Tab-separated table of C-alpha atoms in Angstrom:
chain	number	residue	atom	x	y	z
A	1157	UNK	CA	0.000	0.000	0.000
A	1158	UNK	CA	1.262	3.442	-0.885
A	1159	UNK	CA	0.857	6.336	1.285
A	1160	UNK	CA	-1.616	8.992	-0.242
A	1161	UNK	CA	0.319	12.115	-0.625
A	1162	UNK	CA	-1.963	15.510	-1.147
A	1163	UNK	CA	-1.603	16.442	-4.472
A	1164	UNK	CA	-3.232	20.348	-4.244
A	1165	UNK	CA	-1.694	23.650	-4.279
A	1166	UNK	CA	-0.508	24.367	-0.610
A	1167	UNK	CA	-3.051	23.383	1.824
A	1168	UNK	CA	-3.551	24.792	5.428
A	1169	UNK	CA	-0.855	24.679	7.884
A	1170	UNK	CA	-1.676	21.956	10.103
A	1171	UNK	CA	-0.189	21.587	13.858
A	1172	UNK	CA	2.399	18.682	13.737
A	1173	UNK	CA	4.331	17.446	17.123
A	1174	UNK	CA	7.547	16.092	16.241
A	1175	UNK	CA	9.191	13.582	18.519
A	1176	UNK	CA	12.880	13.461	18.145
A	1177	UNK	CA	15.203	10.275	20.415
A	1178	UNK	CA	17.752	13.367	19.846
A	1179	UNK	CA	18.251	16.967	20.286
A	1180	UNK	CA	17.790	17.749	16.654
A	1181	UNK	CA	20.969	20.144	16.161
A	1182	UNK	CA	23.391	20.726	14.825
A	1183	UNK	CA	23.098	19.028	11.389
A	1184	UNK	CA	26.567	17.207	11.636
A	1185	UNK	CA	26.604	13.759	10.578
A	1186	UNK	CA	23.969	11.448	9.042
A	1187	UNK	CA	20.961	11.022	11.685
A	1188	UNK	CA	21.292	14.388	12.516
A	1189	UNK	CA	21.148	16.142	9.150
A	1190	UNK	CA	18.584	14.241	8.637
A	1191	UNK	CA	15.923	14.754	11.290
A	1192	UNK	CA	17.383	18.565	11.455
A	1193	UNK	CA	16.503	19.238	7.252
A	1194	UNK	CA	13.050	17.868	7.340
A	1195	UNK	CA	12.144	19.099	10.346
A	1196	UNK	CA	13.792	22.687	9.065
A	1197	UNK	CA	11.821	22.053	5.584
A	1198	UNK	CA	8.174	20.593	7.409
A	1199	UNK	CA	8.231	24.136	9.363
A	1200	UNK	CA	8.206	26.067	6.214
A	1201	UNK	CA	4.512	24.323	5.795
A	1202	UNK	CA	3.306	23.900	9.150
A	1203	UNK	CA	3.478	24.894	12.742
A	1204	UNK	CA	5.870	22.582	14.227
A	1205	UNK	CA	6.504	21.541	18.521
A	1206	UNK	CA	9.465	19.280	18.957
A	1207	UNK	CA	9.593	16.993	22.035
A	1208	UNK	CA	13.747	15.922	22.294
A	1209	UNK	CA	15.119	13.009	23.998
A	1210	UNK	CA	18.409	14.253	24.820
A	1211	UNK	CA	21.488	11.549	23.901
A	1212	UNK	CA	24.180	13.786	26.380
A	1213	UNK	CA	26.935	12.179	24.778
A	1214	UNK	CA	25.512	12.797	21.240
A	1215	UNK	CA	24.869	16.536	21.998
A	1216	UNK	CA	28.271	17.227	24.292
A	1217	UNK	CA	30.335	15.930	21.668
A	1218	UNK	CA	29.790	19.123	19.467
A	1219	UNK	CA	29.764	22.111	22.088
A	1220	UNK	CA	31.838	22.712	25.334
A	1221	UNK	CA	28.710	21.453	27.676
A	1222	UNK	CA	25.672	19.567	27.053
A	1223	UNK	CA	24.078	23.054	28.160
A	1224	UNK	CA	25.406	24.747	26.210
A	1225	UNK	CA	24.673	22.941	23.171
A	1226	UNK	CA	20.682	22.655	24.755
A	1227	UNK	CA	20.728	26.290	24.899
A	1228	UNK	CA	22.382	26.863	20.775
A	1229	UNK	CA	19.515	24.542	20.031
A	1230	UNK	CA	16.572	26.338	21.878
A	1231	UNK	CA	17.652	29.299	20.334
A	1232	UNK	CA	18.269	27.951	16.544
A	1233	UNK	CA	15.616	26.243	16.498
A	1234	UNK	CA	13.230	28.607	18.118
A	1235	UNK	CA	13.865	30.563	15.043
A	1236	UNK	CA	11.447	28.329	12.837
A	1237	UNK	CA	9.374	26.012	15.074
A	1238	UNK	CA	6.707	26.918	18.076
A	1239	UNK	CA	7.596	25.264	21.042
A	1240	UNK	CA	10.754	22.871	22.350
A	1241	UNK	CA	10.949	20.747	25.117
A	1242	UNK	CA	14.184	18.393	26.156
A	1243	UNK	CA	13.569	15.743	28.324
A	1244	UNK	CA	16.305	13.603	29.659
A	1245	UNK	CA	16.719	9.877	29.279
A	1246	UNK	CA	17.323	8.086	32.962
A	1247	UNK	CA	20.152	5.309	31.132
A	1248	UNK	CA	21.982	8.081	30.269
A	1249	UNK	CA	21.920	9.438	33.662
A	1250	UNK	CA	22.940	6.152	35.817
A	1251	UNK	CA	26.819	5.234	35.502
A	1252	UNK	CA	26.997	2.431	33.321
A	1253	UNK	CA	23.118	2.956	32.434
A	1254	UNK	CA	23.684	1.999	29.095
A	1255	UNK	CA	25.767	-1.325	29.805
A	1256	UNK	CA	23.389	-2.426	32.615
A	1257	UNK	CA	20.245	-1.967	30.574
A	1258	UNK	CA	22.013	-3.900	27.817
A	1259	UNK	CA	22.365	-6.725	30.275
A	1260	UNK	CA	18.914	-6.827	31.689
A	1261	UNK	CA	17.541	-6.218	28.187
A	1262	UNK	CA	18.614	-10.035	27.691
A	1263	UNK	CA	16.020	-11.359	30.532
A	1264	UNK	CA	13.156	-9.057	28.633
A	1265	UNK	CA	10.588	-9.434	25.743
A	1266	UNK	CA	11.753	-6.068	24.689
A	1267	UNK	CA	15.155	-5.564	22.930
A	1268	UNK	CA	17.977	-3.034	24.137
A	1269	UNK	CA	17.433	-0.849	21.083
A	1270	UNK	CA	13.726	0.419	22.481
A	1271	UNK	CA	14.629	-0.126	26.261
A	1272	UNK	CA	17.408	2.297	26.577
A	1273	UNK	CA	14.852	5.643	25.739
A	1274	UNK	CA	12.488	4.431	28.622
A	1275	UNK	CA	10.881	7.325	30.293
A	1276	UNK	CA	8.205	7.415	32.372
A	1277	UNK	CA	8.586	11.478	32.414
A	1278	UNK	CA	8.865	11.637	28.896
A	1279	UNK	CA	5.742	9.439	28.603
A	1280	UNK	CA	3.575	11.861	30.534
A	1281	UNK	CA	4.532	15.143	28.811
A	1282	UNK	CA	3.812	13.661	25.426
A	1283	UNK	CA	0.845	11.884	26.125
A	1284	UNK	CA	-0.434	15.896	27.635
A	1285	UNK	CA	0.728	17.485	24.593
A	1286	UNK	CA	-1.035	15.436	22.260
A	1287	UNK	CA	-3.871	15.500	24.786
A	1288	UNK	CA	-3.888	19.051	25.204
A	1289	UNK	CA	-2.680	20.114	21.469
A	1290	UNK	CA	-5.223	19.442	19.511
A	1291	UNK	CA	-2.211	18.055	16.895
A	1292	UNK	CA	-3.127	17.251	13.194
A	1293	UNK	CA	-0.256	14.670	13.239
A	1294	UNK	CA	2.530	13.458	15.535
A	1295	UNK	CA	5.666	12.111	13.893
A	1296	UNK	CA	8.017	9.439	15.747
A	1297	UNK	CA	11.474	9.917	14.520
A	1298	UNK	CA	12.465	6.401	14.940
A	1299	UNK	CA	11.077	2.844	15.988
A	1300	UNK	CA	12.646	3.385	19.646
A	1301	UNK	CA	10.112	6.176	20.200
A	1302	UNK	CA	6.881	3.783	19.630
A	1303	UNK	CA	6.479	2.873	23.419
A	1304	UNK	CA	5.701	6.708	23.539
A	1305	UNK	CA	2.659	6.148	21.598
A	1306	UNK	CA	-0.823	6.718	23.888
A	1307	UNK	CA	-3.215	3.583	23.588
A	1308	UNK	CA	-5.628	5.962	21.979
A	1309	UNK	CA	-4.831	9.397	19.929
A	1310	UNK	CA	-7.153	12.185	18.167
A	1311	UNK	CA	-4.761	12.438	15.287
A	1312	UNK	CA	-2.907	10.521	12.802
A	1313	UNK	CA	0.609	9.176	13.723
A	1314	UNK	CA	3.704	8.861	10.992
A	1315	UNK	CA	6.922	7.180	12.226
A	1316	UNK	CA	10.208	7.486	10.412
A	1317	UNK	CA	12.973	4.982	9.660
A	1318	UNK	CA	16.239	6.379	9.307
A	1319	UNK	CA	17.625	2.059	8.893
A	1320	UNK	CA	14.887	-0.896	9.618
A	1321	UNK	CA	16.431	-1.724	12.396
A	1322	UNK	CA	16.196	-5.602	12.842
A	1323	UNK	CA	17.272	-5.854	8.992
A	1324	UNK	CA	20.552	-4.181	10.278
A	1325	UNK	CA	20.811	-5.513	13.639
A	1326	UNK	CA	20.922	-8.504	11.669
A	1327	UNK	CA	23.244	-8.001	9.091
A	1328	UNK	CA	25.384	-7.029	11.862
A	1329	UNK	CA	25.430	-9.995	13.536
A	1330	UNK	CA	26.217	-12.076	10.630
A	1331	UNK	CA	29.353	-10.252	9.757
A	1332	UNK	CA	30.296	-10.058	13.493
A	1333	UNK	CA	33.310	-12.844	13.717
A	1334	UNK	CA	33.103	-12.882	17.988
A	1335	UNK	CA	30.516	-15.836	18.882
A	1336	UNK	CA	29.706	-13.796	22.351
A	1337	UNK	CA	28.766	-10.477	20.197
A	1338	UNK	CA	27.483	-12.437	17.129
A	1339	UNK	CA	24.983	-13.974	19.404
A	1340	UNK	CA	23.711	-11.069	20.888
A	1341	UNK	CA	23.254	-9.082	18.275
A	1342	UNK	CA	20.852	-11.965	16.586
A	1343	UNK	CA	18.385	-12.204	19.642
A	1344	UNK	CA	18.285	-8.201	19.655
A	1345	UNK	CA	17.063	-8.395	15.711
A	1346	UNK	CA	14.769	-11.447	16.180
A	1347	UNK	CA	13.463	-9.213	19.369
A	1348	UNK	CA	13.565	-6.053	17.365
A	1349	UNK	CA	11.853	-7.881	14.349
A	1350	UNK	CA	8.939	-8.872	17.054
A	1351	UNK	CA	8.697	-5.496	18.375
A	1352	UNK	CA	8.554	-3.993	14.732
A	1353	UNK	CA	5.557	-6.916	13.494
A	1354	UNK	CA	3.492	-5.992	16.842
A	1355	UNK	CA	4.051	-1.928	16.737
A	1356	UNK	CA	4.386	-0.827	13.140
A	1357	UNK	CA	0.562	-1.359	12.103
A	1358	UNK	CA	0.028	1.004	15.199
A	1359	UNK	CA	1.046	3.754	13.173
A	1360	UNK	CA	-0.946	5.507	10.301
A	1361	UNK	CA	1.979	5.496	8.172
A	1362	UNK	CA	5.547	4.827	7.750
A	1363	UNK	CA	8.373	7.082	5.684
A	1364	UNK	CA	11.736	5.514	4.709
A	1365	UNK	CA	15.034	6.318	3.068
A	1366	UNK	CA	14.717	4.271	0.053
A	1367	UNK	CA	13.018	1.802	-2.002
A	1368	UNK	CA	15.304	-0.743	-0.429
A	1369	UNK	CA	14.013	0.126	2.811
A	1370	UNK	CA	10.174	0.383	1.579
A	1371	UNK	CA	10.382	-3.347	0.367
A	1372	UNK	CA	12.395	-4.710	3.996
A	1373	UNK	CA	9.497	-3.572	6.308
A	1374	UNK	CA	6.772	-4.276	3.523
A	1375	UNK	CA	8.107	-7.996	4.012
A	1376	UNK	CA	8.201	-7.383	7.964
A	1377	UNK	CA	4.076	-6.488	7.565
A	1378	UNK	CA	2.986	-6.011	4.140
A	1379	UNK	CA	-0.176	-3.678	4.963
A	1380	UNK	CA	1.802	-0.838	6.244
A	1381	UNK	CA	1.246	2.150	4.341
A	1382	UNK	CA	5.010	3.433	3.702
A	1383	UNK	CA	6.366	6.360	1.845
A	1384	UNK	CA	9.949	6.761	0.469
A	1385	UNK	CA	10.929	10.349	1.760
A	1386	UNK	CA	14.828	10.169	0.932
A	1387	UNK	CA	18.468	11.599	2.492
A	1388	UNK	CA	19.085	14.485	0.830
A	1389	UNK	CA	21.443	17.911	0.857
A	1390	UNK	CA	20.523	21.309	1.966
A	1391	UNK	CA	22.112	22.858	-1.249
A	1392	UNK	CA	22.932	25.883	-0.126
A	1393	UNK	CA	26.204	26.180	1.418
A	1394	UNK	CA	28.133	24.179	-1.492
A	1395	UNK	CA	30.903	25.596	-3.039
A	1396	UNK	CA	30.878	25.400	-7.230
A	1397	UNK	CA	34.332	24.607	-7.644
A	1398	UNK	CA	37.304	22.268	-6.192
A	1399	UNK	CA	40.968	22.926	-5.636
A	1400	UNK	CA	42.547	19.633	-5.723
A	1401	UNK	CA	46.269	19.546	-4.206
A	1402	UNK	CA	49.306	17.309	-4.090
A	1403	UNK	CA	50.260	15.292	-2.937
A	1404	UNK	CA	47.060	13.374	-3.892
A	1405	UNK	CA	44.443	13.043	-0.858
A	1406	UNK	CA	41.872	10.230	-0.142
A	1407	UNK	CA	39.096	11.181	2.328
A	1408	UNK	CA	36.781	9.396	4.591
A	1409	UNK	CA	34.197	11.674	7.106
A	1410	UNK	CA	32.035	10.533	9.478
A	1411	UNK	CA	31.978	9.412	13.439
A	1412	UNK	CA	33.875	6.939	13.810
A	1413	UNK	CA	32.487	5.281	17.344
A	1414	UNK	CA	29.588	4.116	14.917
A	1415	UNK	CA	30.617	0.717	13.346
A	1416	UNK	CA	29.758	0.485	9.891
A	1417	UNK	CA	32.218	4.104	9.854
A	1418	UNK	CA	34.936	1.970	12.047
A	1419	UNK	CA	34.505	-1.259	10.126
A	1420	UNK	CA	34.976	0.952	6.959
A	1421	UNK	CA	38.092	2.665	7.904
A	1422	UNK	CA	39.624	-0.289	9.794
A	1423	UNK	CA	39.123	-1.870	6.268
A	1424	UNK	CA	41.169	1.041	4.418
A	1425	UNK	CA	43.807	0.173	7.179
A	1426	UNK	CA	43.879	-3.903	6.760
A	1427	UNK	CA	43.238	-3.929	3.122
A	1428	UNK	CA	43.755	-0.891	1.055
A	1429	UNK	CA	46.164	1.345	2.308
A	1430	UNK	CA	49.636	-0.764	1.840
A	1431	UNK	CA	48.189	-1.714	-1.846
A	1432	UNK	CA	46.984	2.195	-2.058
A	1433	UNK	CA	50.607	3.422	-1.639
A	1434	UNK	CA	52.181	0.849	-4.089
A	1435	UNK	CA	50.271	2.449	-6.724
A	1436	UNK	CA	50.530	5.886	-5.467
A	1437	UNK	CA	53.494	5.865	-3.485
A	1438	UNK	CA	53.152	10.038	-2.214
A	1439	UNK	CA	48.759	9.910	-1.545
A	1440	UNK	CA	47.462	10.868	1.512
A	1441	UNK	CA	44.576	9.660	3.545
A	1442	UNK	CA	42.372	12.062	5.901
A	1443	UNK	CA	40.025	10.735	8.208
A	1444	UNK	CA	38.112	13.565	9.590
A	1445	UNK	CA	35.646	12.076	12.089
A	1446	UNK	CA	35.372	12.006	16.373
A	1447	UNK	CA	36.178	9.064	18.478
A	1448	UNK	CA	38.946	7.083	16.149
A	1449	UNK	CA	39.830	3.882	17.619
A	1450	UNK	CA	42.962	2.865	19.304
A	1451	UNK	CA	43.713	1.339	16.067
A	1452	UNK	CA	43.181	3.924	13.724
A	1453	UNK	CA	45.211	6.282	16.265
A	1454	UNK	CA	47.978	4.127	15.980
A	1455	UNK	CA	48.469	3.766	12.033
A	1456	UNK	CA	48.323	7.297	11.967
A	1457	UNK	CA	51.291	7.289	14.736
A	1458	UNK	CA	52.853	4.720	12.421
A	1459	UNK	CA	52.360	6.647	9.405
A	1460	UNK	CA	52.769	10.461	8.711
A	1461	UNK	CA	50.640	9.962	5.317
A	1462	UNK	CA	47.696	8.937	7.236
A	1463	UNK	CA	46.319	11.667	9.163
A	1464	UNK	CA	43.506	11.636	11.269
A	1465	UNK	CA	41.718	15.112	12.352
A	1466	UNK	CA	39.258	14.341	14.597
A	1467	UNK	CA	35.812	15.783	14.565
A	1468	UNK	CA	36.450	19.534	12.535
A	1469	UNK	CA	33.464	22.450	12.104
A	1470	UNK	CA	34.254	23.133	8.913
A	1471	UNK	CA	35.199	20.591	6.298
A	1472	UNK	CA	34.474	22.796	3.071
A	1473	UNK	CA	38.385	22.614	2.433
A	1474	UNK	CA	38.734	18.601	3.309
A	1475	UNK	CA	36.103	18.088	-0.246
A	1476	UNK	CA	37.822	21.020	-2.164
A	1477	UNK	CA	41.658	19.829	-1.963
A	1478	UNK	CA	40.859	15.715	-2.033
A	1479	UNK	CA	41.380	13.543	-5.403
A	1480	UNK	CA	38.293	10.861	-4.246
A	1481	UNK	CA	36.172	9.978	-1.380
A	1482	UNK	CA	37.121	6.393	-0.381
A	1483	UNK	CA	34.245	5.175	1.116
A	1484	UNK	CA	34.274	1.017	1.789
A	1485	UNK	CA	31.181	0.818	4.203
A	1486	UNK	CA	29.957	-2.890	3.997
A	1487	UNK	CA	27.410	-2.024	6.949
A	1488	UNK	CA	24.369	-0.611	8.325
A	1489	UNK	CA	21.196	0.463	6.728
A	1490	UNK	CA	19.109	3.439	5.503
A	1491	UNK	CA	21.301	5.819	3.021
A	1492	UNK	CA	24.585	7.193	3.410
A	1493	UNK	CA	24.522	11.260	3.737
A	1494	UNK	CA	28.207	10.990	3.643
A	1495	UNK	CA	27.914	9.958	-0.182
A	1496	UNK	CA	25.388	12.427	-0.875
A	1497	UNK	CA	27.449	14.936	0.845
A	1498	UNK	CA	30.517	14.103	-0.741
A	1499	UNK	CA	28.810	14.278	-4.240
A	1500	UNK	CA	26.855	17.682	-3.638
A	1501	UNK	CA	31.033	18.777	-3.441
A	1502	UNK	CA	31.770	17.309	-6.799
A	1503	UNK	CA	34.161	15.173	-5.202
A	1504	UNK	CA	33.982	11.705	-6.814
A	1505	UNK	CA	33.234	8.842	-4.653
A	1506	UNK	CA	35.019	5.384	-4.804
A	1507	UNK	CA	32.628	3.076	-2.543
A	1508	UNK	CA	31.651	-0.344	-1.677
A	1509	UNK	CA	27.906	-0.749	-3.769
A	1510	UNK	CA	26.064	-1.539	-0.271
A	1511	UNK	CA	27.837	2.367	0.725
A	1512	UNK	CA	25.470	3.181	-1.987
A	1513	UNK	CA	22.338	1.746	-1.298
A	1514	UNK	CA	19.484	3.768	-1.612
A	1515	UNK	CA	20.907	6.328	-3.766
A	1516	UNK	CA	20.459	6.591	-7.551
A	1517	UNK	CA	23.641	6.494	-8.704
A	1518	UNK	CA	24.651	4.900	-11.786
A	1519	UNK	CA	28.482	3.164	-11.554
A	1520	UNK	CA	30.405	4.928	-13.825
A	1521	UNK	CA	28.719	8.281	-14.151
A	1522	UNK	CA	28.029	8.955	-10.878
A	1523	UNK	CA	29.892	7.202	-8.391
A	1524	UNK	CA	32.722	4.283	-9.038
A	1525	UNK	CA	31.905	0.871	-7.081
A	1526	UNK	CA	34.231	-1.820	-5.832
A	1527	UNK	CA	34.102	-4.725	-3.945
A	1528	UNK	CA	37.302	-5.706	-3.687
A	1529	UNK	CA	40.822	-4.549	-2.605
A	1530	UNK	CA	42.172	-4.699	-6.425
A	1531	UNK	CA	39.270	-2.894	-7.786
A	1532	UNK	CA	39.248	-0.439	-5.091
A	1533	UNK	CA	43.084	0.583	-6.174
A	1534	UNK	CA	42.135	0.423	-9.995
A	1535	UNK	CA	39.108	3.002	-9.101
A	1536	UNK	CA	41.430	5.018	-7.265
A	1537	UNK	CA	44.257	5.079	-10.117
A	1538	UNK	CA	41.309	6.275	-12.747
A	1539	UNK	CA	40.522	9.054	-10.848
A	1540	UNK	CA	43.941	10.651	-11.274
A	1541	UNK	CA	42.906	11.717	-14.738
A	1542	UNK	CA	41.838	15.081	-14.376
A	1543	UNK	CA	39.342	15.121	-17.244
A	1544	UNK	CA	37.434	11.970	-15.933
A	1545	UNK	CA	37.679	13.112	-12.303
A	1546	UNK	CA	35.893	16.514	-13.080
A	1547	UNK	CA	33.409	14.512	-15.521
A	1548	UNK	CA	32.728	12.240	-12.414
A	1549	UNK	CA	32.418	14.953	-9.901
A	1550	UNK	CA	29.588	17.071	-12.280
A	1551	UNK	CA	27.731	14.164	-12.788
A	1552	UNK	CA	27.524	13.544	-9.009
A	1553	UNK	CA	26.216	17.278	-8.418
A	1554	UNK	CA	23.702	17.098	-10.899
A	1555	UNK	CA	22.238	13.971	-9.316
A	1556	UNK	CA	21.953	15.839	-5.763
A	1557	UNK	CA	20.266	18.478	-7.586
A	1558	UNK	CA	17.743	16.843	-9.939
A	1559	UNK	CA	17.057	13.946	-6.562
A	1560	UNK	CA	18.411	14.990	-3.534
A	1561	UNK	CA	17.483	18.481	-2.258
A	1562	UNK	CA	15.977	18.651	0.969
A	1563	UNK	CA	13.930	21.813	-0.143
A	1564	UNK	CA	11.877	19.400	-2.787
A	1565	UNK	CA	12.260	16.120	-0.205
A	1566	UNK	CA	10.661	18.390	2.819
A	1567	UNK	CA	7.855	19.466	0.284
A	1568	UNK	CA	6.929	15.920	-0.403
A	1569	UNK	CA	7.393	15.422	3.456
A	1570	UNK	CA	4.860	17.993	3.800
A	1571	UNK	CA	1.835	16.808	1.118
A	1572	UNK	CA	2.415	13.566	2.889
A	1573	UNK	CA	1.049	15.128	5.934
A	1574	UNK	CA	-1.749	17.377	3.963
A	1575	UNK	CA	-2.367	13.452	2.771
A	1576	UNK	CA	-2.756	11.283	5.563
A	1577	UNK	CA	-4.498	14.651	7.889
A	1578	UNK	CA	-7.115	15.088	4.754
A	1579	UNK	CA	-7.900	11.052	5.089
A	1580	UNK	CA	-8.085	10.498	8.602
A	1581	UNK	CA	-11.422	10.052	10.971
A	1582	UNK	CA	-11.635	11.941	13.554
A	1583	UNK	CA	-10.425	9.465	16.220
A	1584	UNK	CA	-7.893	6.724	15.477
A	1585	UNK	CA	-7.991	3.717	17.577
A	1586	UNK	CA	-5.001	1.823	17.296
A	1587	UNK	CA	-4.982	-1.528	15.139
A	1588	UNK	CA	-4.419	-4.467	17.606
């Protein structure tokens, strides 16, 4: 079934609550540019609240306090929604909250990956908000947030998947080579899968990155009613040209204490780097991304061409003066902003296909895909052709521009709304 998007011109502003498992700023890295743009975009078309869930560790890691970061986000994003609330999550309060709720998440129906955003606070102040609101819609910015959902709401609900999370739980466990970890992570995704069959059909409707996505939880419960709203790029701030330098320079960005980033550049380390050098013995590699790993610390010890940054505010200059993005991610789900990012820069991208997933980009004219060491290197080596390198890089742009803006993606977002609002009765009940 295929969500019913509103196909007139406009269309009143209707009153959406927007429940975030994050403080929603600032729009570094892949969940967060994501909730951040169409939230930023759906507030163009309606009056948006936003009820937070605040990840301290998340938040802190881009300002000097968690405070202070609350405080840049009440006041950015005051500038464009209605009202803001942060509410904190009690495992992230406890020492070793997360760790012991992973533990007793093994002797409970539930899996980990809803357990750890329990909050009986939380619970109250949305259930009076929608109570109290008189909300057109309420959005749920991820599976986790479904045990927020009252037993019985005025309005229609929309929930968004950034990944389908058992799908990846469980790809993760099947390329996990430790038998403790391996086994773990396939009870959370059979858990998560149960959760997902007996909570998604709750929910009015369902928005995903991809076709990919639309067809992995159509399989979960094939009379959802999804919607593909995609990653995209606020357009904007891109620069028009690059600056290449030399010696050559690889690049890889993204946070690096999430795995399918760490399993990506532990994989440049292991498998392409040594063969990287043969071919080009003076290249560089910049990783540009916060909490590297002892190991990736260490080869950059080892090795004065591969330099690792950290996490840096601006990294206009990092696209501008690299030759490729190198970007081997064999992991995770959803789509990869970090490819769409890379390509709204013109910078041609040499990935792993899966890297790609989601994304409409043809091998060869938009992106160049390997799977293997050798054809990672022979990628690499064709992009040192400055003729095909620029053709590459164009092509890449134009496909963020003709598919990816987040100005055209948040319209959509919006008729979807207009859509499901215009259909709805006047009282939901939930489906058992």
């Amino acid at each position: 079934m295929e969500v019913d998007f509103y196909k007139g011109a406009g269309g009143r502003r209707l009153k959406i609550l927007w429940i975030s498992h994050l403080v929603p700023y600032p729009p570094k890295g892949g969940v967060l540019m994501r909730s951040y743009n169409l939230l930023h975009e759906l507030a163009k078309h309606h009056d948006v609240d936003v009820f937070a869930l605040n990840q301290k560790r998340l938040l802190g890691s881009y300002f000097p306090s968690v405070a202070a970061g609350i405080k840049a986000a009440n006041e950015h994003l005051g500038a464009f929604i209605n009202r803001f609330a942060v509410e904190e999550i009690p495992t992230e309060e406890r020492r070793w909250g997360r760790q012991l709720q992973a533990l007793t998440s093994l002797f409970r129906r539930t899996p980990y990956s809803i357990n750890w955003l329990e909050s009986e606070s939380a619970r109250r102040q949305i259930a009076q908000w929608i109570q109290t609101s008189n909300y057109d819609a309420v959005h749920f910015d991820t599976i986790s947030l479904a045990i927020f959902l009252p037993p019985e709401i005025k309005c229609p609900t929309v929930m968004d998947h950034h990944n389908i999370e058992s799908h990846m739980m469980l790809r993760r466990a099947l390329k996990e080579e430790n038998f403790l970890r391996r086994w773990y992570f396939r009870q959370e995704a059979n858990r998560l899968l149960a959760f997902e069959k007996k909570f998604l059909r709750k929910f009015t409707a369902h928005i995903v990155c991809s076709d990919d996505d639309r067809e992995r939880i159509l399989e979960i419960d094939s009379e959802l009613d999804v919607a593909v709203i995609p990653n995209g790029i606020a357009l904007e701030p891109y620069p028009v040209t690059r600056n290449p330098v030399q010696p050559p320079r690889l690049l890889f960005i993204g946070g690096l204490s999430w795995y399918p980033n760490q399993d990506a550049v532990h994989y440049i380390i292991d498998e392409l780097w040594e063969r990287i050098k043969i071919a080009i013995p003076n290249i560089e590699m910049h990783i540009v991304g916060k909490n590297p790993s002892p190991k990736i610390v260490q080869t950059a010890a080892n090795d004065p061409q591969f330099k690792v940054h950290g996490y840096v505010e601006d990294i206009s200059e990092f696209y501008s003066q690299a030759l490729a993005y190198l970007c081997p991610i064999r992991d995770g789900g959803g789509t990869k902003l970090k490819i769409l990012d890379a390509l709204a820069h013109k910078l041609p991208v040499v990935a792993h296909p899966l890297a790609c997933e989601g994304i409409e980009a043809i091998d060869g004219k938009h992106v160049l895909l390997a799977e293997t060491p050798e054809a990672f290197v022979e990628k690499i080596l064709l992009l040192q052709n400055p003729a095909l390198n620029a053709e590459i890089g164009e092509s890449g742009a134009e496909l963020i521009k003709e598919r990816y803006d987040f100005q055209a993606i948040g319209l959509n977002l919006s008729n979807l709304f207009h859509g499901i609002a215009r259909a709805q009765p006047s009282v939901q009940t939930l489906k058992p």
